[in-house]
XYZ file of C-alpha atoms in Angstrom:
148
model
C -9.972 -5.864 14.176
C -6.754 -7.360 15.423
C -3.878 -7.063 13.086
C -3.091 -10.836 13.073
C -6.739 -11.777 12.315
C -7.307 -8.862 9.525
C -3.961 -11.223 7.575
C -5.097 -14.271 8.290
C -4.724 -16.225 4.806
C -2.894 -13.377 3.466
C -0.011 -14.037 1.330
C 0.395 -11.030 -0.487
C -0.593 -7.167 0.668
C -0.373 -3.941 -1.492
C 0.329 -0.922 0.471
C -0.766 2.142 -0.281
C 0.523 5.819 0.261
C -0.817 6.667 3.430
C 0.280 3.380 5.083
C 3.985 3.968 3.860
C 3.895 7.807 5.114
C 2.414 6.840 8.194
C 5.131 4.282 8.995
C 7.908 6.427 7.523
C 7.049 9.814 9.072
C 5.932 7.794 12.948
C 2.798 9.052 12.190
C 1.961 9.652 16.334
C -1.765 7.648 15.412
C -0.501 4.935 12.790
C 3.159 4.096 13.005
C 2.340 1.805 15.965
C -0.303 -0.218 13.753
C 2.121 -0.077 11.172
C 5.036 -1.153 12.968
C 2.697 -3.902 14.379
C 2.091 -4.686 10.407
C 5.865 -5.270 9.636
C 6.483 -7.318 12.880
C 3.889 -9.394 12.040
C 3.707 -9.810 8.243
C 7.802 -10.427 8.691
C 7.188 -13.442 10.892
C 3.834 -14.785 8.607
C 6.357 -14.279 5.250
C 3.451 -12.129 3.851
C 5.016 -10.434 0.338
C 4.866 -6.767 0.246
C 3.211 -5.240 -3.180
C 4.116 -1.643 -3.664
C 3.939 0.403 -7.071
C 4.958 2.810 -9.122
C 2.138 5.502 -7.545
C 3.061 4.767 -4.086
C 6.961 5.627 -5.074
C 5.690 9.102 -6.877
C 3.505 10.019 -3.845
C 6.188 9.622 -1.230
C 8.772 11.476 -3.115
C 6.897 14.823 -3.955
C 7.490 16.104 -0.125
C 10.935 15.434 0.531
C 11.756 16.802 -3.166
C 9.915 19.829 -2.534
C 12.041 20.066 0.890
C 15.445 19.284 -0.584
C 15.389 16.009 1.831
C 17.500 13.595 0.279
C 17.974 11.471 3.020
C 14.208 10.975 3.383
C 14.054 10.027 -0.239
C 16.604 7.648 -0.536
C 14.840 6.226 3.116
C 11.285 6.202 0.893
C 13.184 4.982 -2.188
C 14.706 1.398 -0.070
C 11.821 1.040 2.000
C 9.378 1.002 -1.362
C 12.030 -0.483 -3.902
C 14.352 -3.233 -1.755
C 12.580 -3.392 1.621
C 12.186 -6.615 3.020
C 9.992 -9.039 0.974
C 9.153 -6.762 -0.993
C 8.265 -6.421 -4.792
C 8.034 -3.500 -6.960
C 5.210 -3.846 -9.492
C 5.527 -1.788 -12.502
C 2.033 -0.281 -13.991
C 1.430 -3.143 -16.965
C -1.396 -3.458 -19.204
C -3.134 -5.936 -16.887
C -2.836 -2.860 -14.294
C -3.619 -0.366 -16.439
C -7.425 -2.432 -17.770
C -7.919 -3.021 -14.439
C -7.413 0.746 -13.175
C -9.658 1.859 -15.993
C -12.825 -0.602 -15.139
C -12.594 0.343 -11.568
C -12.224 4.237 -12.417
C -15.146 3.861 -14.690
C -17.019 1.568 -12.062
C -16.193 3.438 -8.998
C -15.661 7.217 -10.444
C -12.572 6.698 -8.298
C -9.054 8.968 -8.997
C -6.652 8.252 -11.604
C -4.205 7.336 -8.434
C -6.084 4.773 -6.645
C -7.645 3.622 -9.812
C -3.597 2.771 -10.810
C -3.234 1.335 -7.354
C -5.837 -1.030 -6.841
C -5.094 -1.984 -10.870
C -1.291 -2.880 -9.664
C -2.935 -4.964 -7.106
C -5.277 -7.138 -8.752
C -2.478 -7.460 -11.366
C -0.145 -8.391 -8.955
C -2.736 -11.658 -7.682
C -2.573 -9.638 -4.102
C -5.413 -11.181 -1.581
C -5.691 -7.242 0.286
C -5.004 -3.952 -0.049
C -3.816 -1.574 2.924
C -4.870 1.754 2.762
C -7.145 4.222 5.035
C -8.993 5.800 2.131
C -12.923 4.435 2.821
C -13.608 4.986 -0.226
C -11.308 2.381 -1.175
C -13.314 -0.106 0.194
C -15.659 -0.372 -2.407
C -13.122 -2.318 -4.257
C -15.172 -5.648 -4.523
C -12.578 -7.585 -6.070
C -9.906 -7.750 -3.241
C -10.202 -7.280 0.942
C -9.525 -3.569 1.898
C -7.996 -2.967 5.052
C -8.325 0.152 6.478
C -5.759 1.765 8.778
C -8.726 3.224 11.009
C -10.359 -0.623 11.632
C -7.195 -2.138 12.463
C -5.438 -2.334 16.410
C -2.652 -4.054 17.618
């Protein structure tokens, strides 16, 4: 599916990990899609979603590594990148994350994720984790169904 027609009617997106990391790191697969994404979702004024998760996830590495330059890179692009908004993990998140982990026998982490983006009134969620889309109550898009 063609990037512009997978946001069609899409006013606000979370991202998750991978999608970040892929975009980040120029994953040699993704980072085109993903750099596709921003073009486009810059020009449509599509809102950005990102969470608390996504900011813990992308930091472990470049701790580990000592890279503080890639951190404080993660740390902007997640916490003031363009049209973007920073949802904390509320209690609306937090119900939400625990019906769909009880639902979907899903992890604590994408349980939290897809809680922060029903909470956060987005109309799809960008991941490439399949099993993601079994989330009935917002559009998944995966990374792997998407092209330029």
């Amino acid at each position: 599916m063609k990037i512009a027609d997978a946001l069609k009617n899409v006013q606000r997106i979370f991202l998750d990990t991978a999608p970040v990391i892929y975009f980040f790191e120029r994953h040699p697969v993704y980072f085109s899609r993903m750099e596709a994404f921003f073009h486009f979702r810059r020009n449509a004024g599509i809102t950005i979603i990102t969470s608390p998760v996504t900011l813990v996830e992308c930091l472990v590495h470049p701790i580990r590594r000592g890279l503080s330059r890639q951190c404080k890179g993660y740390k902007h692009l997640i916490l003031q990148g363009d049209n973007t908004e920073f949802w904390e993990i509320g209690a609306e998140a937090a119900d939400r994350a625990a019906r769909l982990r009880a639902a979907l026998s899903i992890t604590l982490a994408d349980a939290l994720q897809a809680g922060v983006a029903l909470a956060s009134r987005c109309d799809s969620f960008m991941t490439n984790d399949r099993q993601l889309s079994r989330i009935g109550d917002i559009s998944v898009l995966l990374l792997d169904d998407l092209e330029q």
